[in-house]
Coordinates of C-alpha atoms in Angstrom, one line a residue:
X8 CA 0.0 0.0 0.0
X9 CA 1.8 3.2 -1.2
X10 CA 3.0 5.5 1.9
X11 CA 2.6 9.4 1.2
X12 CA 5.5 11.5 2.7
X13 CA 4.8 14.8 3.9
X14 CA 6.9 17.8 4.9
X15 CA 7.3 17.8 8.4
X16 CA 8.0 20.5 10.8
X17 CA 11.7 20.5 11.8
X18 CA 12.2 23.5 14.0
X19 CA 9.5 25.3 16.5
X20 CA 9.2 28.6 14.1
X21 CA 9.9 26.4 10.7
X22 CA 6.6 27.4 8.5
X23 CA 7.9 25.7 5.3
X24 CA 10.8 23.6 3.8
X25 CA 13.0 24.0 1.2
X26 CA 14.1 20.3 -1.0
X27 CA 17.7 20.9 -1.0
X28 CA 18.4 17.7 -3.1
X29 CA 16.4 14.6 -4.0
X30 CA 18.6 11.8 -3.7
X31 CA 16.1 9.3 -5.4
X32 CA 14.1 10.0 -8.7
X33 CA 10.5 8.8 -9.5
X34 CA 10.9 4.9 -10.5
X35 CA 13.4 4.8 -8.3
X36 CA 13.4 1.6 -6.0
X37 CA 13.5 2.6 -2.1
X38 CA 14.8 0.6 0.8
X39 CA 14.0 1.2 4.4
X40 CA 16.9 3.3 5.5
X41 CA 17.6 4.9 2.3
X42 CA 18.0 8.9 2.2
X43 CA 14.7 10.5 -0.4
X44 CA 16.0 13.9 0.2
X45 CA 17.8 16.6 2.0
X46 CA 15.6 19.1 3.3
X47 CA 16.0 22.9 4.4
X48 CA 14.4 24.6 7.6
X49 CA 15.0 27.7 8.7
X50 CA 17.9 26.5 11.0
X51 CA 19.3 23.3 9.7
X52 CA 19.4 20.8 6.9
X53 CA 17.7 17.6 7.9
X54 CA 18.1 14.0 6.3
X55 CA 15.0 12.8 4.7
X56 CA 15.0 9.2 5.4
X57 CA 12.3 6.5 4.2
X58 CA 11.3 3.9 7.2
X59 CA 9.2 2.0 3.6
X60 CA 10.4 0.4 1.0
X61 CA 9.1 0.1 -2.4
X62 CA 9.1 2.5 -5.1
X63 CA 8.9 6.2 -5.6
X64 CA 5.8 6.7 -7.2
X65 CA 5.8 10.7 -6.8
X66 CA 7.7 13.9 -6.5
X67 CA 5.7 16.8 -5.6
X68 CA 8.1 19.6 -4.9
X69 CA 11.5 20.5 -7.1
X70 CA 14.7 20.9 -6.0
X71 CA 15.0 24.3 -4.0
X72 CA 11.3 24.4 -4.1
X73 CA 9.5 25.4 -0.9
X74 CA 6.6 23.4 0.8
X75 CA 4.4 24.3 3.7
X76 CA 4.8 22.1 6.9
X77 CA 2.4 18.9 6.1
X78 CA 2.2 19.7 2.7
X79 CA 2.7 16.1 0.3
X80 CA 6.4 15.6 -0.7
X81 CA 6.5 12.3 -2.4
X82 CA 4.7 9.3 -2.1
X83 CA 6.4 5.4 -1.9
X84 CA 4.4 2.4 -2.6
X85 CA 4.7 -0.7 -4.7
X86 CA 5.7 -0.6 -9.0
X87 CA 2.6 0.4 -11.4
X88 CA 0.2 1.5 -8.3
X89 CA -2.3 3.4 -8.8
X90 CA -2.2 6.5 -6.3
X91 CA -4.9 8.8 -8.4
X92 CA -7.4 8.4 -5.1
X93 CA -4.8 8.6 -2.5
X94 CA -3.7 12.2 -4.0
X95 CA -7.3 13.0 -4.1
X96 CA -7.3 11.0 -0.1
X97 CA -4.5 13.8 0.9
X98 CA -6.0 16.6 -1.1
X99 CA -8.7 16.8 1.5
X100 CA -11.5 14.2 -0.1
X101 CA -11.0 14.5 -3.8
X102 CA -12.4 16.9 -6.9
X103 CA -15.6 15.0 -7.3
X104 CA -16.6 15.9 -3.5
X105 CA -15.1 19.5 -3.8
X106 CA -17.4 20.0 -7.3
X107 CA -20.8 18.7 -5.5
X108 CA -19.9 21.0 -1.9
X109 CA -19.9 24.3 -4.6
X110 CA -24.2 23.0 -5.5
X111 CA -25.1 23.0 -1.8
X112 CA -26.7 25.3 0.1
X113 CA -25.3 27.1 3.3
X114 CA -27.5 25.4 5.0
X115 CA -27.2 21.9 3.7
X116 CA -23.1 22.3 4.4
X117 CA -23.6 23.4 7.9
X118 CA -26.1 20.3 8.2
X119 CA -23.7 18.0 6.6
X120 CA -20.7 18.9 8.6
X121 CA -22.4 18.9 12.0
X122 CA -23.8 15.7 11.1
X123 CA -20.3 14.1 10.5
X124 CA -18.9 15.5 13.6
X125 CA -21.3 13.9 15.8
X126 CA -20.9 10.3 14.3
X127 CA -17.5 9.9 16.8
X128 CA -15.7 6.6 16.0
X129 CA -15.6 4.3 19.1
X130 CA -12.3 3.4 20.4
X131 CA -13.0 1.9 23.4
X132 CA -12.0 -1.8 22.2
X133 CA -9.1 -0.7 20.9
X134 CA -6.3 -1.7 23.4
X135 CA -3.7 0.4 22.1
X136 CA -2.5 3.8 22.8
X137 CA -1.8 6.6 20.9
X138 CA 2.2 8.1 21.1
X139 CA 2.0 12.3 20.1
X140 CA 4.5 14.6 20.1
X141 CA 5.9 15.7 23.1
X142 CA 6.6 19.3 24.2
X143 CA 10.3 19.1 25.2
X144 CA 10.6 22.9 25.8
X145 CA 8.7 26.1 26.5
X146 CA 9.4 27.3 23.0
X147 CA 9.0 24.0 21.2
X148 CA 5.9 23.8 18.9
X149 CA 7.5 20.6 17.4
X150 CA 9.9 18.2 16.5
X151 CA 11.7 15.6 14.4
X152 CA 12.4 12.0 14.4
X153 CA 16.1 12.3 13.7
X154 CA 16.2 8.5 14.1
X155 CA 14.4 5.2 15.2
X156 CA 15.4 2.7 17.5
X157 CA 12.5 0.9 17.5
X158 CA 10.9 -1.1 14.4
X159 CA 7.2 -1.8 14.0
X160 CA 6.9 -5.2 15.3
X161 CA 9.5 -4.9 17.7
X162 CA 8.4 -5.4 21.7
X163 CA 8.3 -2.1 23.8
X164 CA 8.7 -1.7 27.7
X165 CA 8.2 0.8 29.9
X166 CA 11.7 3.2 29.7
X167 CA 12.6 2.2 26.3
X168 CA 14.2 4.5 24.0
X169 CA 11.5 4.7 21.1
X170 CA 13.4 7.3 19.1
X171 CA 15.4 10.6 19.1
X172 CA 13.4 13.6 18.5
X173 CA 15.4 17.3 16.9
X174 CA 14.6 20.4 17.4
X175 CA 16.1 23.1 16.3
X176 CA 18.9 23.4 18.5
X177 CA 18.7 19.9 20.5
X178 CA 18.5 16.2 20.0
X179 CA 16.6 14.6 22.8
X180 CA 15.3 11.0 23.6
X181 CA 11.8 9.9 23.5
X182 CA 11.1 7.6 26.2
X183 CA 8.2 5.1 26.4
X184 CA 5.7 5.1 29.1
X185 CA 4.0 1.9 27.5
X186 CA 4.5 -1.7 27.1
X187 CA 3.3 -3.7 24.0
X188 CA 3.9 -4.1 20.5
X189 CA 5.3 -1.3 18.4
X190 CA 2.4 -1.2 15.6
X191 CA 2.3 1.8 13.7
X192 CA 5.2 4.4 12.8
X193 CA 3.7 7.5 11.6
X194 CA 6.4 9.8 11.4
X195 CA 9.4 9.0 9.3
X196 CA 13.1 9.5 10.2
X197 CA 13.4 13.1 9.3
X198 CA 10.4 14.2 9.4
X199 CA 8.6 16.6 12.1
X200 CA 5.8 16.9 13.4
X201 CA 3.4 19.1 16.0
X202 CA 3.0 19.3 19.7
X203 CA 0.5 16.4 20.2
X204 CA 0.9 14.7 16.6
X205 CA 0.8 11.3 16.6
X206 CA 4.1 9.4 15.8
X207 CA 3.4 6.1 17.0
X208 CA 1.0 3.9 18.5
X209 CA 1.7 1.1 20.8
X210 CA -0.4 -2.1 21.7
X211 CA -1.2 -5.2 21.8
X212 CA -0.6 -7.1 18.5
X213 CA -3.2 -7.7 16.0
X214 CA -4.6 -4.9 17.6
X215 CA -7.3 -2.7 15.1
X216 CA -5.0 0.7 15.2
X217 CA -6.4 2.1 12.2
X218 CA -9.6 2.8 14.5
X219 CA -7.3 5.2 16.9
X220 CA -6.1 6.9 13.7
X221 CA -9.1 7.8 11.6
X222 CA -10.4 9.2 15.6
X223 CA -7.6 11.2 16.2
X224 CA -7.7 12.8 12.6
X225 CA -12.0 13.3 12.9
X226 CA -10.7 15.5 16.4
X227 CA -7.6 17.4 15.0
X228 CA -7.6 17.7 11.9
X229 CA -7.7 21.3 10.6
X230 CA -9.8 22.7 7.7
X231 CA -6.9 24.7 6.3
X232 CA -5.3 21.7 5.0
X233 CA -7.8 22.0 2.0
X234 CA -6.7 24.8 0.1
X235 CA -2.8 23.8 1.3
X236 CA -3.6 20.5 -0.4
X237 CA -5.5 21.8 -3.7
X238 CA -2.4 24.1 -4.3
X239 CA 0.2 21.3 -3.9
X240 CA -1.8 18.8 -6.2
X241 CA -2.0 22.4 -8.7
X242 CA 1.9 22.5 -8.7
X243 CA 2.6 18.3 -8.4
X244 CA 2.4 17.7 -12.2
X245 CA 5.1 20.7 -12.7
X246 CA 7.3 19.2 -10.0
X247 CA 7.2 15.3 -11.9
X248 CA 7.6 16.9 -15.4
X249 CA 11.2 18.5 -14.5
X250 CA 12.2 16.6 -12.1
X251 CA 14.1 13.7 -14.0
X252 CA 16.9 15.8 -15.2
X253 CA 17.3 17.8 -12.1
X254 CA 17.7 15.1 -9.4
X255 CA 20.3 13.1 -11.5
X256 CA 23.5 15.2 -10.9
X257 CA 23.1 15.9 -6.9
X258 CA 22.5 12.2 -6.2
X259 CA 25.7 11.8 -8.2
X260 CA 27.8 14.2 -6.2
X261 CA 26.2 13.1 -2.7
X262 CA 27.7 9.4 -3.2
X263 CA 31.2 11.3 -3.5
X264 CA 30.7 13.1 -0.7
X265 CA 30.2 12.9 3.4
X266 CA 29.2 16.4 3.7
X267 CA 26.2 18.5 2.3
X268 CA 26.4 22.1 0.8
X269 CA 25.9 23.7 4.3
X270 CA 29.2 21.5 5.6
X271 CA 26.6 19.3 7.8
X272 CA 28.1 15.9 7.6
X273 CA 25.8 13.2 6.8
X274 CA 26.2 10.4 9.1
X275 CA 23.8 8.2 11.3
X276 CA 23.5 9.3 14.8
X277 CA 24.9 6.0 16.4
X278 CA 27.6 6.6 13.9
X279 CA 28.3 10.0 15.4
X280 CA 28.2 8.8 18.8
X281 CA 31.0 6.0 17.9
X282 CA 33.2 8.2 16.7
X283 CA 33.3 10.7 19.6
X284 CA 33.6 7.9 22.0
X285 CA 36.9 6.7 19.9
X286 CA 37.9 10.4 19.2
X287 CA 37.7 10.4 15.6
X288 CA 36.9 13.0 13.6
X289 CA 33.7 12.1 11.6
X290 CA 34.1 14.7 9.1
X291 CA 37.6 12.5 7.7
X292 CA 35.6 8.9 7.7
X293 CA 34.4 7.7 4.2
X294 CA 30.7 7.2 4.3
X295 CA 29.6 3.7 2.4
X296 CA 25.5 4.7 2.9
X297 CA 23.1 5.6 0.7
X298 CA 24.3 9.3 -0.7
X299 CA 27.4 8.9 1.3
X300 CA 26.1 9.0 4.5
X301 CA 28.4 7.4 7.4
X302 CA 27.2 4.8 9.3
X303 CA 28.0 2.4 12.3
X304 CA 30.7 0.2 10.3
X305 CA 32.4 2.9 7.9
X306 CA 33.9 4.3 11.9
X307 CA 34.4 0.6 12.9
X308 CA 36.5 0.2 9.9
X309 CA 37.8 3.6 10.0
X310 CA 41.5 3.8 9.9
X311 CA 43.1 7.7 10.9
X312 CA 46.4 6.5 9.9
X313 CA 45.6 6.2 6.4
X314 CA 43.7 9.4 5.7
X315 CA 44.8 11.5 2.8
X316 CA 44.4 15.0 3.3
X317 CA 44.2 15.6 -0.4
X318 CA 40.4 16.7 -1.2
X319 CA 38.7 17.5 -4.5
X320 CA 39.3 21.3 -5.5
X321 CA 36.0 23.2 -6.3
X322 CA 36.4 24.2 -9.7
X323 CA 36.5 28.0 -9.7
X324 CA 33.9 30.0 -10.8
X325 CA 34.5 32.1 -14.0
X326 CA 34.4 35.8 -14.0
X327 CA 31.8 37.5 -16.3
X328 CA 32.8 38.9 -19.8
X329 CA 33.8 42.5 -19.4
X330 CA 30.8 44.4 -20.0
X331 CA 28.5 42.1 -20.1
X332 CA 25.4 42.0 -17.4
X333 CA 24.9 39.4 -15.0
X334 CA 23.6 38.1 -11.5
X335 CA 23.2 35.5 -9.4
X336 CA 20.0 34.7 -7.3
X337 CA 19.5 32.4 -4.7
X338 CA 16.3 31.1 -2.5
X339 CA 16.2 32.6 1.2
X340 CA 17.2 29.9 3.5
X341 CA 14.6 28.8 6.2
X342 CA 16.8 30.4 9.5
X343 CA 17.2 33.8 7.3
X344 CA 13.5 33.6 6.5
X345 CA 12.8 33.3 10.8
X346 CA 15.4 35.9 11.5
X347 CA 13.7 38.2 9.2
X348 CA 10.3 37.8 10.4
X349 CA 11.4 37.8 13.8
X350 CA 13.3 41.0 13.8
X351 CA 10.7 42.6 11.8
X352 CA 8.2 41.7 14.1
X353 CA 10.0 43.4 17.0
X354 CA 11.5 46.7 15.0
X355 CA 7.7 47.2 13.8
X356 CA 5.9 46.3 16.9
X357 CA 8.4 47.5 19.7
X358 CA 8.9 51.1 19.6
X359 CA 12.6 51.6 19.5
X360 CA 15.4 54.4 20.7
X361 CA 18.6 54.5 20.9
X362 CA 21.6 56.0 23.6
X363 CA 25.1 55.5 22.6
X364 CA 28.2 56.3 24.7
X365 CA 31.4 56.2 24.8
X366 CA 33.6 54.6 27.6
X367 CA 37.3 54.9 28.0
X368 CA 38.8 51.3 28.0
X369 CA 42.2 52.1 29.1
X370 CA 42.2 50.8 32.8
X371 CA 40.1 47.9 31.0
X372 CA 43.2 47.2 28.7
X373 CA 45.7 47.0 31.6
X374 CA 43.6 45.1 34.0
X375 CA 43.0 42.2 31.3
X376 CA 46.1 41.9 30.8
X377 CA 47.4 41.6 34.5
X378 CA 44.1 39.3 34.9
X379 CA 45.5 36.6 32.0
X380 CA 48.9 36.2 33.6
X381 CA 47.2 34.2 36.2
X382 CA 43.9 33.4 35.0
X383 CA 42.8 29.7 34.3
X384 CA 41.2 30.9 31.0
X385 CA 41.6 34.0 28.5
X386 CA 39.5 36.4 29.7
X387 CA 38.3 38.4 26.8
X388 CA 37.0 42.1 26.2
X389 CA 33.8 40.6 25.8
X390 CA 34.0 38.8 28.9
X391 CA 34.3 41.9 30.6
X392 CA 31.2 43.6 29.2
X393 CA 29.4 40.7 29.9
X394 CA 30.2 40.8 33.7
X395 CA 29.5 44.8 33.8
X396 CA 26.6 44.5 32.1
X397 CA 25.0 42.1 34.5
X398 CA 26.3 43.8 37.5
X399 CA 24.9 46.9 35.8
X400 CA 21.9 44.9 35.4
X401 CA 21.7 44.4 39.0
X402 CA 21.7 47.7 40.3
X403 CA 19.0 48.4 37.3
X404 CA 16.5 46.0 37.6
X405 CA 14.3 48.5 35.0
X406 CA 16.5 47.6 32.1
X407 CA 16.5 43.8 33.1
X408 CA 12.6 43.4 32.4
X409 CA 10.0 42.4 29.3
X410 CA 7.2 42.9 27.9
X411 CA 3.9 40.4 28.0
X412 CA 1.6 42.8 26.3
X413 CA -0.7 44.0 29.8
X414 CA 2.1 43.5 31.9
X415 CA 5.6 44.3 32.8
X416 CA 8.0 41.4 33.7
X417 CA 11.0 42.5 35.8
X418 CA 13.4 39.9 36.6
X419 CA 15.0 39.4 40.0
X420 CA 17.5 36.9 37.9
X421 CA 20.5 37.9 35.8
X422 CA 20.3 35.6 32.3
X423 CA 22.5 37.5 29.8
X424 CA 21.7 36.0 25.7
X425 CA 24.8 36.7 24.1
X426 CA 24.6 36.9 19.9
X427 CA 26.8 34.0 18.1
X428 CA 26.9 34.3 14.5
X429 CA 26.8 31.1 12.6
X430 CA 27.1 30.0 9.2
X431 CA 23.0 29.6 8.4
X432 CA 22.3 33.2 10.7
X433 CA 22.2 34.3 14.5
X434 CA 22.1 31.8 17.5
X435 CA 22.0 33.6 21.0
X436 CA 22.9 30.7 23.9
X437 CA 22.6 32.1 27.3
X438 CA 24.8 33.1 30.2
X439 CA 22.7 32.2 33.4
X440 CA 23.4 34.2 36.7
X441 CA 25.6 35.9 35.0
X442 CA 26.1 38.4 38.2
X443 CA 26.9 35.8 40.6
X444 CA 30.4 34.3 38.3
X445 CA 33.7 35.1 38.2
X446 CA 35.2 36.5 35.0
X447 CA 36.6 32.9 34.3
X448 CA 33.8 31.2 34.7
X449 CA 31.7 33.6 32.1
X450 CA 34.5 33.1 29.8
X451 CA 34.8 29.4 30.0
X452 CA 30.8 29.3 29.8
X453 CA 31.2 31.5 27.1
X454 CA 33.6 29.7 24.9
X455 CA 31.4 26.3 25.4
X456 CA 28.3 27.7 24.7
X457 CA 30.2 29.8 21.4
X458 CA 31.6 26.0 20.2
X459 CA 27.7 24.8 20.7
X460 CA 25.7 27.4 18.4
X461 CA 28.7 27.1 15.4
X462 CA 28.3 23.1 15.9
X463 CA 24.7 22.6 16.3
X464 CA 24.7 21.1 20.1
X465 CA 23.0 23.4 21.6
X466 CA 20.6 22.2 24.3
X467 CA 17.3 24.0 25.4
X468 CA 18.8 24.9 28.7
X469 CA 21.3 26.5 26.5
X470 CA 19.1 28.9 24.7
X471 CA 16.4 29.4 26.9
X472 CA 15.8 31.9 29.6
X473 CA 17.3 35.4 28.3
X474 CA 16.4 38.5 30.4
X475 CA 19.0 40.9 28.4
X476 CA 20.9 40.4 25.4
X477 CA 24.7 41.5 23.8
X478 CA 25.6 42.0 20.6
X479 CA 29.4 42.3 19.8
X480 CA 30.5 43.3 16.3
X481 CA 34.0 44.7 17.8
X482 CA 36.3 41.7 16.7
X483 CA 34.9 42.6 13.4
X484 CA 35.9 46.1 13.1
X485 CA 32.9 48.1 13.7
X486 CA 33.3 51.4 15.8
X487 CA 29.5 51.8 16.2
X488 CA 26.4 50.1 15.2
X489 CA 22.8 49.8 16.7
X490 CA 20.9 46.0 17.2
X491 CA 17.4 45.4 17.1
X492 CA 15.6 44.3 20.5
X493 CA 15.3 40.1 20.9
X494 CA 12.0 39.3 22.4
X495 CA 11.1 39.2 25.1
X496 CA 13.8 41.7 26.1
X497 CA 13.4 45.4 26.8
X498 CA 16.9 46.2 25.9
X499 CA 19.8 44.6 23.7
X500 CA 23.5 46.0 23.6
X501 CA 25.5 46.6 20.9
X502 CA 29.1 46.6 21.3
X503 CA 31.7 48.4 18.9
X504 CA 35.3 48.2 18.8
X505 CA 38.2 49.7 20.7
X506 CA 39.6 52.3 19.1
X507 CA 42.8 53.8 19.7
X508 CA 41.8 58.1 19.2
X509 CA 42.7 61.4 20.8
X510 CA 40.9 61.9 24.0
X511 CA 40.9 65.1 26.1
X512 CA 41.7 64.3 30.0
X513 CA 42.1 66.7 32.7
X514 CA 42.2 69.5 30.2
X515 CA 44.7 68.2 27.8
X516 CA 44.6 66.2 25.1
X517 CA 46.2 62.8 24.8
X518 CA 45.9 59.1 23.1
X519 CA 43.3 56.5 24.7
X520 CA 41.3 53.9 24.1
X521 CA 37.8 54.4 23.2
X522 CA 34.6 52.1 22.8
X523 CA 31.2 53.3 21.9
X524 CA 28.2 51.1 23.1
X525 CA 24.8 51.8 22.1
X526 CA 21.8 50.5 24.2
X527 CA 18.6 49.7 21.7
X528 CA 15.7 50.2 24.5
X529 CA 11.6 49.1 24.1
X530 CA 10.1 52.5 24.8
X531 CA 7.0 50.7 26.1
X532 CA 9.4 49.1 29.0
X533 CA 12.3 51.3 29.3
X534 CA 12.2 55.1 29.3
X535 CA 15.3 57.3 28.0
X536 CA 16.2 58.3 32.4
X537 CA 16.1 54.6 32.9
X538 CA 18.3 53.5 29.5
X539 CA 20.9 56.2 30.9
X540 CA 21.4 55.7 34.2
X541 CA 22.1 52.2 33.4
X542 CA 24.8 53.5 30.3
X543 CA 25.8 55.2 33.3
X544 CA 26.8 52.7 35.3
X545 CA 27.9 50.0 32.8
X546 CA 30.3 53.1 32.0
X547 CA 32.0 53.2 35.6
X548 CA 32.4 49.5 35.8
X549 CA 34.2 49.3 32.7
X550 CA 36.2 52.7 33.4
X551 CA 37.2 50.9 36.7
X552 CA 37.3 47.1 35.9
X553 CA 38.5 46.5 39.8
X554 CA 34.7 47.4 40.8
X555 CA 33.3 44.7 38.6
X556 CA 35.0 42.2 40.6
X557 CA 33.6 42.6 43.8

């Protein structure tokens, strides 16, 4: 019976995926196990991976097409089957039904749906239990099934591990609170799903499942998955028409190759976990799965001894023709498409100003570098600001607040969200009690929690949790710059460079050291008195680094 795969929802603010690269073609044969595609969210790219086998019947989104969450991808099933009613099943009941509803009146719909909600499906002699989604964090409005380790059919106890569930920072275990048979998988490896979507159901065996199913989709099912579904079956015949030639060259280049275009490497996560427990580098190990993927025995096998370090040379891209017109255009990835609607969100809804001051780093420079002869870690600029700020922070509880729409929120604790810039866009892990540590600890928690974001380990204790928020573009060169406010903070901080100018002191004019920081304050929160007599104090602290560390 042919399976139909749908996009699922890999990150809590992921609205739609991108198909980065199909890895199988239509007429393709497809084992369980086998990668269909790689697929985009807005902060990763996620392994498609089927849990069916048979063939690919159908490809209903292109290569670096988008497709909203639950919208059909592809569908799997056996050679010559006919799906023409199951794309009219996941269209939302077919054309012919869609034609007669346009006849009716008002009032025969109204009658019609009111009568099929009250014929409920009785469940109660079905002894098996529904597994949904779990909501692993206070941000989480979903998550993917990175991997299975559990098979239908297998036995399940109470405390198993029935999968590992991604979001978009995190990999977390799902844990069963059941015993029986495993009968029904209804979320593939790679694919999300919603807070409370079912992913599995457990029972005992022979048990009639499909019951528990067709009742939870009568409850939950929403009506907007109509038009979603009419305008994917629209675009489907599009997709299969071009999708032969396009799909041939990146399936090619994947079996060449362990790592994907964003430099995620592809590799099973028991195969991960084997190679950091034997200290090997995973990015170095040849993958033997399907599009090069590495997998439990390519790290058994795995040799570091015999590693070339020779690697295929991009070829170069050639430069225009003088004079001649050209560009290049490519799709918004899904974390720039969430960063953008965030930050607009908060420029256009919070009303923002701005103070910017400048602050005379010289004692600064001298007592960092008195504080690295004997400190346990390299204590860094940014270190510094970090622990003034919250200090700062402390004697201005104001500035340390946020906004829940009819009422203010000001917190007692000290959290401080510090901005990372990776590769895909802007991470911000989170310094907790920032006040109560020691310049060595913030710049050991900050180095960790740095190495997390760029590497994708983040956890949700990591991220969660920020009451104020830095922004340092100084490493980069920038003298001066202003940040838009990360909700649910009042106030972010931008920090510039130091910068090495004439500065007038005691009456005369001399060389120092000079840092402007501006403060980017919620008007609806934080009033310009309040935003100053913070700058204020932030600018003391840093003018005479020995206060910070009492």
């Amino acid at each position: 019976m042919a399976e139909v795969i749908r996009m699922p929802k890999m990150s809590d603010t992921m609205e739609e995926g991108v198909i980065a690269a199909w890895l199988k073609k239509v007429g393709d044969e497809v084992k369980a196990g086998d990668i269909l595609a790689e697929v985009e969210t807005d902060k990763a790219t996620m392994e498609l991976e089927s849990y069916d086998e048979g063939v690919l019947l159908h490809i209903g989104v292109e290569e670096k097409d988008a497709v909203p969450v639950n919208g059909v991808i592809a569908i799997i099933g056996e050679k010559g089957e006919n799906i023409d009613d199951l794309l009219k099943d996941v269209d939302g009941g077919g054309a012919p039904a869609t034609e007669s509803s346009k006849e009716e009146p008002k009032e025969d719909k109204a009658e019609s749906t009111s009568s099929a909600s009250a014929e409920e499906i009785d469940t109660s002699d079905v002894n098996a239990t529904l597994i949904t989604m779990p909501k692993m964090s206070d941000t989480m409005q979903e998550g993917t099934i990175a991997s299975w380790l559990k098979k239908v059919g297998d036995e399940v106890k109470s405390g198993d591990i029935l999968a590992e569930v991604e979001t978009d920072k995190a990999t977390m275990e799902l844990e069963s609170y059941e015993d029986g048979i495993l009968l029904h998988i209804g979320v593939e490896e790679g694919d999300s799903v919603e807070i409370d979507g079912v992913i599995a159901i457990i029972g005992e065996k022979d048990a009639d499942y499909e019951k528990l199913l067709k009742a939870h989709q009568q409850q939950s099912e929403p009506a907007k998955e109509k038009p979603a579904a009419k305008e994917e079956k629209k675009e489907a015949p599009k997709a299969e028409a071009k999708s032969e030639a396009k799909k041939e060259a990146p399936k090619a280049a994947a079996t060449n190759n362990t790592t994907s275009e964003n430099g995620r490497v592809k590799a099973s996560p028991l195969a991960k976990k084997m190679a950091e427990e034997k200290g090997v580098d995973i990015s170095l190990v040849p993958g033997s799965g399907e599009g090069g993927r590495i997998i439990k025995r390519d790290v058994e096998s795995f040799d570091p001894a015999s590693v070339q370090a020779a690697q295929s040379a991009a070829p170069a891209a050639s430069a225009p023709a003088f004079g001649q017109e050209s560009y290049r255009e490519e799709k918004v990835s899904q974390m720039r498409k969430t960063i953008a609607k965030r930050l607009a969100e908060s420029k256009f809804s919070a009303p923002h100003f701005y103070l910017t001051m400048e602050i005379n780093m010289d004692k600064a420079i001298e007592a960092r570098k008195s504080m690295n002869e004997i400190a346990p870690v390299k204590i860094s600029f940014n270190d510094m600001v970090i622990k003034a700020t919250a200090a700062a922070l402390r004697q201005h509880p104001k500035v340390n607040s946020s906004w829940l729409g009819d009422k203010i929120r000001y917190n007692d604790h000290v959290h401080i969200g510090m901005a990372v810039a990776v590769e895909e866009g802007l991470l911000v892990p989170v310094i907790r009690f920032a006040d109560g540590k020691t310049l060595s600890q913030i710049s050991q928690e900050a180095k960790s929690l740095g190495g997390k974001a760029k590497n994708k380990e983040l956890q949700p204790k990591d991220w969660e949790g920020n009451t104020f928020t830095i922004s340092n573009l100084g490493m980069f060169g920038i003298e001066e710059f202003t940040a838009i406010v990360n909700p649910p903070d009042a106030c972010i901080l931008a920090v510039g460079g130091i910068k090495e100018t004439v500065v007038v002191k005691n009456g005369q004019m001399q060389v120092g050291n000079v840092m402007k920081v501006t403060l980017s304050c919620d008007h609806r929160v934080v009033d310009g008195a309040v935003g100053s007599a913070f700058l204020k104090t932030l600018k003391g602290l840093l003018e005479d680094p020995v206060r910070i560390l009492i």
